[in-house]
GROMACS .gro file of C-alpha atoms in nm:
model
  398
    1MET     CA    1  -1.212  -1.463   1.151
    2ARG     CA    2  -1.414  -1.537   0.816
    3PHE     CA    3  -1.229  -1.640   0.498
    4SER     CA    4  -1.321  -1.701   0.125
    5SER     CA    5  -1.470  -2.027   0.034
    6ARG     CA    6  -1.286  -2.018  -0.276
    7VAL     CA    7  -0.949  -2.141  -0.128
    8ASP     CA    8  -0.917  -2.520  -0.124
    9VAL     CA    9  -0.759  -2.611   0.223
   10THR     CA   10  -0.887  -2.981   0.224
   11ASP     CA   11  -0.683  -3.208   0.440
   12PRO     CA   12  -0.375  -3.357   0.256
   13ASN     CA   13  -0.402  -3.709   0.129
   14ALA     CA   14  -0.233  -4.020   0.280
   15ILE     CA   15   0.068  -3.992   0.051
   16SER     CA   16   0.134  -3.630   0.111
   17LEU     CA   17   0.122  -3.697   0.499
   18ALA     CA   18   0.359  -4.003   0.482
   19GLU     CA   19   0.605  -3.780   0.277
   20ALA     CA   20   0.574  -3.494   0.534
   21ARG     CA   21   0.641  -3.759   0.829
   22ALA     CA   22   0.956  -3.892   0.634
   23LYS     CA   23   1.076  -3.524   0.580
   24ALA     CA   24   1.033  -3.453   0.971
   25ASP     CA   25   1.210  -3.780   1.054
   26GLY     CA   26   1.506  -3.670   0.854
   27MET     CA   27   1.454  -3.933   0.581
   28ALA     CA   28   1.554  -3.836   0.222
   29LEU     CA   29   1.307  -3.992  -0.025
   30MET     CA   30   1.401  -4.050  -0.391
   31LYS     CA   31   1.136  -3.851  -0.581
   32LEU     CA   32   1.069  -4.034  -0.891
   33ASN     CA   33   0.824  -3.768  -1.004
   34ASP     CA   34   1.072  -3.474  -0.940
   35SER     CA   35   1.041  -3.252  -1.260
   36ASN     CA   36   1.255  -2.967  -1.123
   37PRO     CA   37   1.556  -2.967  -1.370
   38THR     CA   38   1.773  -2.769  -1.133
   39ARG     CA   39   1.795  -3.067  -0.904
   40HIS     CA   40   1.922  -3.283  -1.176
   41GLY     CA   41   2.241  -3.089  -1.297
   42LEU     CA   42   2.050  -2.917  -1.554
   43ALA     CA   43   2.034  -2.549  -1.420
   44PRO     CA   44   2.193  -2.310  -1.676
   45ALA     CA   45   2.525  -2.168  -1.613
   46GLY     CA   46   2.383  -1.813  -1.567
   47ILE     CA   47   2.124  -1.931  -1.292
   48PRO     CA   48   2.309  -2.204  -1.120
   49ASN     CA   49   2.100  -2.214  -0.808
   50VAL     CA   50   1.876  -2.518  -0.735
   51TYR     CA   51   1.505  -2.387  -0.736
   52GLU     CA   52   1.307  -2.422  -0.415
   53ALA     CA   53   0.948  -2.339  -0.472
   54ASN     CA   54   0.857  -2.193  -0.153
   55PRO     CA   55   0.523  -2.014  -0.191
   56ARG     CA   56   0.615  -1.725   0.048
   57GLY     CA   57   0.929  -1.672  -0.157
   58PRO     CA   58   1.291  -1.762  -0.113
   59VAL     CA   59   1.381  -1.803   0.250
   60ALA     CA   60   1.711  -1.621   0.229
   61ALA     CA   61   1.534  -1.326   0.067
   62ARG     CA   62   1.258  -1.322   0.332
   63ARG     CA   63   1.524  -1.358   0.611
   64ALA     CA   64   1.710  -1.040   0.485
   65LEU     CA   65   1.394  -0.835   0.459
   66ALA     CA   66   1.279  -0.951   0.805
   67ASP     CA   67   1.621  -0.821   0.936
   68PHE     CA   68   1.589  -0.490   0.742
   69LEU     CA   69   1.224  -0.451   0.868
   70GLY     CA   70   1.322  -0.517   1.226
   71ARG     CA   71   1.609  -0.299   1.257
   72ASP     CA   72   1.629  -0.090   1.584
   73GLY     CA   73   1.334  -0.298   1.709
   74SER     CA   74   1.079  -0.113   1.497
   75GLY     CA   75   0.931  -0.119   1.165
   76ASN     CA   76   0.941   0.259   1.120
   77ARG     CA   77   1.306   0.305   1.026
   78ASP     CA   78   1.234   0.671   1.087
   79GLY     CA   79   1.305   0.715   1.448
   80GLY     CA   80   0.949   0.635   1.542
   81PRO     CA   81   0.824   0.457   1.850
   82ASP     CA   82   0.882   0.082   1.883
   83VAL     CA   83   0.608  -0.097   1.687
   84ASN     CA   84   0.685  -0.431   1.543
   85GLY     CA   85   0.983  -0.564   1.729
   86PRO     CA   86   1.161  -0.840   1.541
   87VAL     CA   87   0.980  -0.934   1.222
   88ASP     CA   88   0.922  -1.311   1.154
   89PRO     CA   89   1.035  -1.407   0.806
   90ASP     CA   90   0.781  -1.688   0.804
   91ARG     CA   91   0.514  -1.416   0.832
   92LEU     CA   92   0.633  -1.244   0.516
   93TYR     CA   93   0.520  -1.316   0.147
   94LEU     CA   94   0.712  -1.190  -0.140
   95LEU     CA   95   0.547  -1.095  -0.465
   96SER     CA   96   0.569  -0.868  -0.762
   97SER     CA   97   0.367  -0.564  -0.634
   98THR     CA   98   0.111  -0.427  -0.392
   99SER     CA   99  -0.140  -0.457  -0.666
  100GLN     CA  100  -0.085  -0.853  -0.665
  101ALA     CA  101  -0.111  -0.838  -0.290
  102TYR     CA  102  -0.445  -0.679  -0.291
  103SER     CA  103  -0.578  -0.962  -0.551
  104TRP     CA  104  -0.433  -1.233  -0.316
  105LEU     CA  105  -0.603  -1.098  -0.006
  106ILE     CA  106  -0.922  -1.037  -0.173
  107LYS     CA  107  -0.916  -1.394  -0.288
  108LEU     CA  108  -0.815  -1.494   0.048
  109LEU     CA  109  -1.087  -1.297   0.250
  110CYS     CA  110  -1.382  -1.248   0.000
  111ASP     CA  111  -1.631  -1.467  -0.178
  112PRO     CA  112  -1.809  -1.303  -0.483
  113GLY     CA  113  -2.043  -1.035  -0.378
  114ASP     CA  114  -1.868  -0.975  -0.045
  115VAL     CA  115  -1.749  -0.614   0.048
  116VAL     CA  116  -1.418  -0.432   0.126
  117LEU     CA  117  -1.434  -0.088   0.277
  118ALA     CA  118  -1.186   0.152   0.112
  119PRO     CA  119  -1.112   0.532   0.162
  120LYS     CA  120  -1.230   0.820  -0.040
  121PRO     CA  121  -1.043   1.042  -0.155
  122GLY     CA  122  -0.828   0.759  -0.283
  123TYR     CA  123  -0.642   0.611  -0.581
  124PRO     CA  124  -0.900   0.408  -0.795
  125LEU     CA  125  -0.663   0.079  -0.772
  126ILE     CA  126  -0.851  -0.088  -0.509
  127GLU     CA  127  -1.215  -0.071  -0.686
  128SER     CA  128  -1.065  -0.185  -1.007
  129ILE     CA  129  -0.884  -0.502  -0.858
  130ALA     CA  130  -1.183  -0.574  -0.650
  131ARG     CA  131  -1.410  -0.553  -0.958
  132LEU     CA  132  -1.195  -0.824  -1.131
  133GLU     CA  133  -1.260  -1.041  -0.820
  134ALA     CA  134  -1.626  -0.985  -0.824
  135VAL     CA  135  -1.621  -0.805  -0.488
  136ASP     CA  136  -1.798  -0.485  -0.403
  137VAL     CA  137  -1.620  -0.183  -0.246
  138ALA     CA  138  -1.810   0.041   0.002
  139GLU     CA  139  -1.640   0.383   0.034
  140TYR     CA  140  -1.587   0.569   0.351
  141GLN     CA  141  -1.478   0.921   0.359
  142LEU     CA  142  -1.162   1.114   0.473
  143LEU     CA  143  -1.285   1.461   0.610
  144TYR     CA  144  -1.073   1.770   0.598
  145ASP     CA  145  -1.088   2.051   0.847
  146GLY     CA  146  -0.742   2.189   0.861
  147SER     CA  147  -0.600   1.816   0.843
  148TRP     CA  148  -0.753   1.502   0.747
  149MET     CA  149  -0.935   1.259   0.968
  150ILE     CA  150  -1.118   0.911   0.909
  151ASP     CA  151  -1.487   0.902   0.936
  152VAL     CA  152  -1.469   0.617   1.193
  153ALA     CA  153  -1.845   0.662   1.263
  154ARG     CA  154  -1.921   0.591   0.900
  155ILE     CA  155  -1.713   0.289   0.908
  156GLU     CA  156  -1.904   0.141   1.189
  157GLU     CA  157  -2.229   0.207   1.008
  158LEU     CA  158  -2.089   0.041   0.707
  159LEU     CA  159  -1.996  -0.269   0.907
  160ASP     CA  160  -2.329  -0.288   1.054
  161GLU     CA  161  -2.511  -0.232   0.716
  162TYR     CA  162  -2.308  -0.505   0.540
  163GLY     CA  163  -2.284  -0.741   0.825
  164GLU     CA  164  -2.089  -1.074   0.727
  165ARG     CA  165  -2.059  -0.947   0.358
  166ALA     CA  166  -1.791  -0.691   0.505
  167ARG     CA  167  -1.477  -0.877   0.497
  168ALA     CA  168  -1.191  -0.636   0.511
  169LEU     CA  169  -1.110  -0.266   0.589
  170VAL     CA  170  -0.845  -0.120   0.359
  171LEU     CA  171  -0.629   0.153   0.533
  172ILE     CA  172  -0.364   0.373   0.338
  173ASN     CA  173  -0.106   0.481   0.588
  174PRO     CA  174  -0.040   0.763   0.449
  175ASN     CA  175  -0.329   0.804   0.207
  176ASN     CA  176  -0.267   0.895  -0.151
  177PRO     CA  177  -0.350   1.173  -0.250
  178THR     CA  178  -0.436   1.341   0.092
  179GLY     CA  179  -0.107   1.248   0.253
  180SER     CA  180  -0.275   1.161   0.581
  181TYR     CA  181  -0.162   0.899   0.821
  182VAL     CA  182  -0.398   0.674   1.044
  183HIS     CA  183  -0.399   0.859   1.387
  184PRO     CA  184  -0.342   0.697   1.710
  185ASP     CA  185  -0.688   0.735   1.820
  186GLU     CA  186  -0.837   0.625   1.488
  187ARG     CA  187  -0.625   0.318   1.489
  188GLU     CA  188  -0.726   0.222   1.844
  189ARG     CA  189  -1.099   0.245   1.749
  190LEU     CA  190  -1.074   0.069   1.403
  191VAL     CA  191  -0.866  -0.223   1.551
  192ARG     CA  192  -1.140  -0.256   1.806
  193LEU     CA  193  -1.423  -0.235   1.559
  194CYS     CA  194  -1.254  -0.498   1.318
  195ALA     CA  195  -1.180  -0.719   1.603
  196GLU     CA  196  -1.537  -0.730   1.731
  197ARG     CA  197  -1.683  -0.793   1.388
  198GLN     CA  198  -1.429  -1.047   1.262
  199VAL     CA  199  -1.299  -0.798   0.982
  200ALA     CA  200  -0.952  -0.804   0.869
  201ILE     CA  201  -0.735  -0.481   0.800
  202ILE     CA  202  -0.535  -0.441   0.482
  203ALA     CA  203  -0.290  -0.174   0.551
  204ASP     CA  204  -0.120  -0.009   0.232
  205GLU     CA  205   0.188   0.149   0.393
  206VAL     CA  206   0.391   0.202   0.074
  207PHE     CA  207   0.445   0.582   0.139
  208PHE     CA  208   0.490   0.543   0.519
  209ASP     CA  209   0.876   0.657   0.516
  210TYR     CA  210   0.799   0.971   0.337
  211ALA     CA  211   0.695   1.197   0.621
  212LEU     CA  212   0.633   1.569   0.517
  213ASP     CA  213   0.500   1.710   0.839
  214PRO     CA  214   0.551   1.441   1.105
  215LEU     CA  215   0.244   1.326   1.287
  216PRO     CA  216   0.307   1.266   1.666
  217GLY     CA  217   0.254   0.915   1.731
  218ARG     CA  218   0.251   0.795   1.387
  219ARG     CA  219   0.303   0.415   1.348
  220ARG     CA  220   0.291   0.137   1.114
  221LEU     CA  221   0.000  -0.107   1.114
  222ALA     CA  222   0.258  -0.387   1.032
  223GLY     CA  223   0.286  -0.597   1.331
  224GLU     CA  224  -0.075  -0.507   1.478
  225GLY     CA  225  -0.163  -0.791   1.708
  226GLY     CA  226  -0.523  -0.678   1.798
  227VAL     CA  227  -0.684  -0.802   1.480
  228LEU     CA  228  -0.594  -1.003   1.169
  229THR     CA  229  -0.372  -0.758   0.965
  230PHE     CA  230  -0.194  -0.760   0.631
  231ALA     CA  231   0.066  -0.496   0.577
  232LEU     CA  232   0.171  -0.408   0.230
  233ASP     CA  233   0.486  -0.244   0.120
  234GLY     CA  234   0.740  -0.282  -0.171
  235PHE     CA  235   1.057  -0.144  -0.365
  236SER     CA  236   0.859   0.072  -0.608
  237LYS     CA  237   0.814   0.338  -0.339
  238MET     CA  238   1.083   0.253  -0.116
  239LEU     CA  239   1.349   0.287  -0.389
  240ALA     CA  240   1.146   0.523  -0.606
  241ALA     CA  241   1.181   0.248  -0.856
  242PRO     CA  242   0.853   0.150  -1.015
  243HIS     CA  243   1.036  -0.096  -1.236
  244ALA     CA  244   1.159  -0.278  -0.916
  245LYS     CA  245   0.860  -0.500  -0.905
  246VAL     CA  246   0.906  -0.637  -0.550
  247GLY     CA  247   0.631  -0.627  -0.295
  248TRP     CA  248   0.557  -0.804   0.021
  249ILE     CA  249   0.282  -0.875   0.272
  250GLU     CA  250   0.356  -0.905   0.639
  251VAL     CA  251   0.078  -1.089   0.833
  252SER     CA  252   0.006  -1.030   1.205
  253GLY     CA  253  -0.277  -1.045   1.462
  254PRO     CA  254  -0.407  -1.317   1.697
  255ASP     CA  255  -0.202  -1.638   1.646
  256ALA     CA  256  -0.503  -1.869   1.569
  257ASP     CA  257  -0.628  -1.618   1.296
  258VAL     CA  258  -0.271  -1.565   1.154
  259ALA     CA  259  -0.222  -1.950   1.135
  260GLU     CA  260  -0.548  -2.017   0.945
  261ALA     CA  261  -0.481  -1.714   0.717
  262MET     CA  262  -0.130  -1.824   0.618
  263ARG     CA  263  -0.261  -2.184   0.574
  264ARG     CA  264  -0.505  -2.041   0.304
  265LEU     CA  265  -0.251  -1.776   0.190
  266ASP     CA  266   0.000  -2.053   0.115
  267VAL     CA  267  -0.239  -2.208  -0.144
  268ILE     CA  268  -0.280  -1.888  -0.332
  269ALA     CA  269   0.070  -1.807  -0.339
  270ASP     CA  270   0.177  -2.162  -0.441
  271ASP     CA  271  -0.101  -2.154  -0.729
  272PHE     CA  272   0.047  -1.829  -0.848
  273LEU     CA  273   0.409  -1.945  -0.819
  274PRO     CA  274   0.679  -1.811  -0.596
  275MET     CA  275   0.894  -1.516  -0.683
  276SER     CA  276   1.189  -1.562  -0.938
  277ASP     CA  277   1.515  -1.640  -0.789
  278LEU     CA  278   1.666  -1.415  -1.032
  279ILE     CA  279   1.464  -1.126  -0.867
  280ALA     CA  280   1.494  -1.249  -0.496
  281ASP     CA  281   1.867  -1.286  -0.524
  282ARG     CA  282   1.897  -0.913  -0.549
  283ILE     CA  283   1.673  -0.826  -0.262
  284PRO     CA  284   1.961  -0.792  -0.005
  285GLU     CA  285   2.144  -0.559  -0.238
  286LEU     CA  286   1.836  -0.353  -0.303
  287LEU     CA  287   1.775  -0.331   0.082
  288ASP     CA  288   2.119  -0.202   0.135
  289ALA     CA  289   2.040   0.082  -0.102
  290ALA     CA  290   1.706   0.156   0.049
  291PRO     CA  291   1.783   0.393   0.345
  292ALA     CA  292   1.989   0.639   0.127
  293GLN     CA  293   1.743   0.632  -0.150
  294THR     CA  294   1.453   0.681   0.071
  295GLU     CA  295   1.637   0.988   0.222
  296ARG     CA  296   1.717   1.123  -0.124
  297VAL     CA  297   1.336   1.116  -0.226
  298ARG     CA  298   1.244   1.246   0.120
  299GLU     CA  299   1.471   1.549   0.080
  300ARG     CA  300   1.324   1.615  -0.263
  301THR     CA  301   0.970   1.609  -0.150
  302ARG     CA  302   1.015   1.818   0.164
  303GLY     CA  303   1.200   2.082  -0.043
  304ASN     CA  304   0.954   2.106  -0.315
  305LEU     CA  305   0.679   2.135  -0.050
  306ASP     CA  306   0.853   2.426   0.108
  307ARG     CA  307   0.908   2.575  -0.237
  308LEU     CA  308   0.546   2.518  -0.322
  309ARG     CA  309   0.425   2.717   0.012
  310ARG     CA  310   0.663   2.992  -0.087
  311LEU     CA  311   0.517   3.026  -0.440
  312LEU     CA  312   0.167   3.022  -0.303
  313ALA     CA  313   0.241   3.282  -0.042
  314ASP     CA  314   0.386   3.510  -0.300
  315ASP     CA  315   0.102   3.465  -0.544
  316ASP     CA  316  -0.066   3.801  -0.602
  317LEU     CA  317  -0.418   3.659  -0.605
  318GLY     CA  318  -0.375   3.437  -0.317
  319VAL     CA  319  -0.673   3.205  -0.386
  320THR     CA  320  -0.468   2.876  -0.428
  321ASP     CA  321  -0.374   2.686  -0.123
  322VAL     CA  322  -0.215   2.360  -0.043
  323LEU     CA  323  -0.425   2.116   0.191
  324HIS     CA  324  -0.221   1.984   0.501
  325ALA     CA  325  -0.036   1.663   0.411
  326GLU     CA  326   0.150   1.455   0.647
  327GLY     CA  327   0.332   1.231   0.419
  328GLY     CA  328   0.366   1.087   0.073
  329TRP     CA  329   0.462   1.217  -0.267
  330ASN     CA  330   0.171   1.409  -0.366
  331VAL     CA  331  -0.047   1.702  -0.236
  332LEU     CA  332  -0.373   1.849  -0.304
  333LEU     CA  333  -0.382   2.207  -0.429
  334ARG     CA  334  -0.742   2.402  -0.373
  335PHE     CA  335  -0.853   2.680  -0.584
  336PRO     CA  336  -1.195   2.869  -0.610
  337SER     CA  337  -1.456   2.619  -0.692
  338ALA     CA  338  -1.620   2.846  -0.941
  339ILE     CA  339  -1.344   2.725  -1.171
  340ASP     CA  340  -1.420   2.391  -1.321
  341GLU     CA  341  -1.160   2.122  -1.259
  342SER     CA  342  -1.169   1.983  -1.600
  343GLU     CA  343  -1.168   2.306  -1.794
  344LEU     CA  344  -0.875   2.427  -1.583
  345VAL     CA  345  -0.667   2.136  -1.665
  346LEU     CA  346  -0.762   2.152  -2.044
  347SER     CA  347  -0.664   2.510  -2.041
  348LEU     CA  348  -0.327   2.384  -1.886
  349ILE     CA  349  -0.269   2.155  -2.173
  350ASP     CA  350  -0.405   2.391  -2.446
  351ARG     CA  351  -0.221   2.722  -2.332
  352TRP     CA  352   0.057   2.640  -2.090
  353ARG     CA  353   0.154   2.284  -2.226
  354ALA     CA  354   0.119   2.129  -1.875
  355THR     CA  355  -0.115   1.888  -1.723
  356ALA     CA  356  -0.249   1.796  -1.355
  357GLN     CA  357  -0.475   1.543  -1.229
  358PRO     CA  358  -0.815   1.693  -1.126
  359GLY     CA  359  -0.965   1.623  -0.789
  360PHE     CA  360  -1.237   1.409  -0.930
  361PHE     CA  361  -0.990   1.150  -1.030
  362PHE     CA  362  -0.967   1.061  -0.677
  363ASP     CA  363  -1.347   1.108  -0.603
  364MET     CA  364  -1.312   1.437  -0.408
  365THR     CA  365  -1.661   1.526  -0.280
  366SER     CA  366  -1.639   1.878  -0.431
  367ASN     CA  367  -1.490   2.076  -0.720
  368GLY     CA  368  -1.180   2.276  -0.691
  369TYR     CA  369  -0.869   2.058  -0.658
  370VAL     CA  370  -0.575   1.925  -0.842
  371ALA     CA  371  -0.318   1.693  -0.738
  372VAL     CA  372   0.049   1.777  -0.766
  373SER     CA  373   0.349   1.554  -0.732
  374LEU     CA  374   0.640   1.659  -0.521
  375LEU     CA  375   0.887   1.452  -0.722
  376PRO     CA  376   1.018   1.675  -0.995
  377GLU     CA  377   1.344   1.845  -1.009
  378PRO     CA  378   1.300   2.191  -0.831
  379ALA     CA  379   1.334   2.412  -1.129
  380VAL     CA  380   1.101   2.198  -1.335
  381PHE     CA  381   0.850   2.173  -1.011
  382GLU     CA  382   0.849   2.551  -0.975
  383ASP     CA  383   0.786   2.636  -1.336
  384GLY     CA  384   0.492   2.374  -1.325
  385VAL     CA  385   0.336   2.548  -1.032
  386ARG     CA  386   0.379   2.885  -1.187
  387ARG     CA  387   0.185   2.774  -1.488
  388LEU     CA  388  -0.081   2.633  -1.281
  389LEU     CA  389  -0.122   2.960  -1.100
  390ALA     CA  390  -0.128   3.147  -1.428
  391ALA     CA  391  -0.403   2.901  -1.567
  392VAL     CA  392  -0.593   2.967  -1.238
  393ALA     CA  393  -0.565   3.348  -1.274
  394ALA     CA  394  -0.686   3.331  -1.661
  395ALA     CA  395  -0.979   3.121  -1.544
  396LEU     CA  396  -1.091   3.390  -1.298
  397GLU     CA  397  -1.062   3.668  -1.553
  398ALA     CA  398  -1.264   3.467  -1.833
   0.00000   0.00000   0.00000
């Protein structure tokens, strides 16, 4: 597996080696240079713990998270097939968000000018973060024909085109805004392609638990052993709490690749400093709340999707439909392409006091789409859909 040359992983000096040997032998050394005040009786009364600067995050928090992720022998937590088995807490990294995770992983895998492959339609976050890292993004398409599918042949072409510059394939499982999971046959082909070309997979699975139309055989990529894989998740979506800034990376794949990746990722994590104990101490409590909160959100999204389908079926014009979504919080509505997306949204704002995100925000390949959230309270959601349908009708009459 290829890694960025930007991460300094030179061998430790003689002093560091001697300190490590002493620790392994059980010898406690007085550290004359120890500037951690919590080891010297100076911790504040409200934060009494001794601070241990583990680059992957506090061990206790990672153990609690690993136990949660490995419940019932799988990482699905939704009755899906056995995928991960027990999760190793040493292969978890705690950090503030999946955005930070993308940044760390691009640093780990890419030198400036290298390339990551990312899906379109998709959220523009990846391109923005890659640009900050001086890394290019090559887009591969998700194709729609009654359901969404990954253009695996195009990914293979891009991997051949960019050669050694191609360092990572981003898979959103399920994608936002299409709501499509990575299908079992797609996964098998992509893992094989990436393993052959020594390309890592970055799997963003923050919406995984929010199935709308369950896909048979859907699986997390977390725990994938066939190629170096970094699975991303976090509390922002799990708890429906964007202010709960806790995310994590789970590393898996061939043992040698995992060991080298983690050796380098430790350097990055250490440079950016570990997660605060103030936050980490709450992780077990938040994990306890996660199943009920996830189910609460899932009930809302599924209910609103059913409500949306009824509203569209009852619409007199019958020109607006919802694209098939397998999971997530958002869906795409399709209306006649003769209506300009921007003009439709502007009319929503001016005349109906509502707004929506047009398809071009997500790089849809043609006109005639808006993204709609399934999260609002049912009455508010229904009112918003009715306003949108009224705006579509008015646009056709104009």
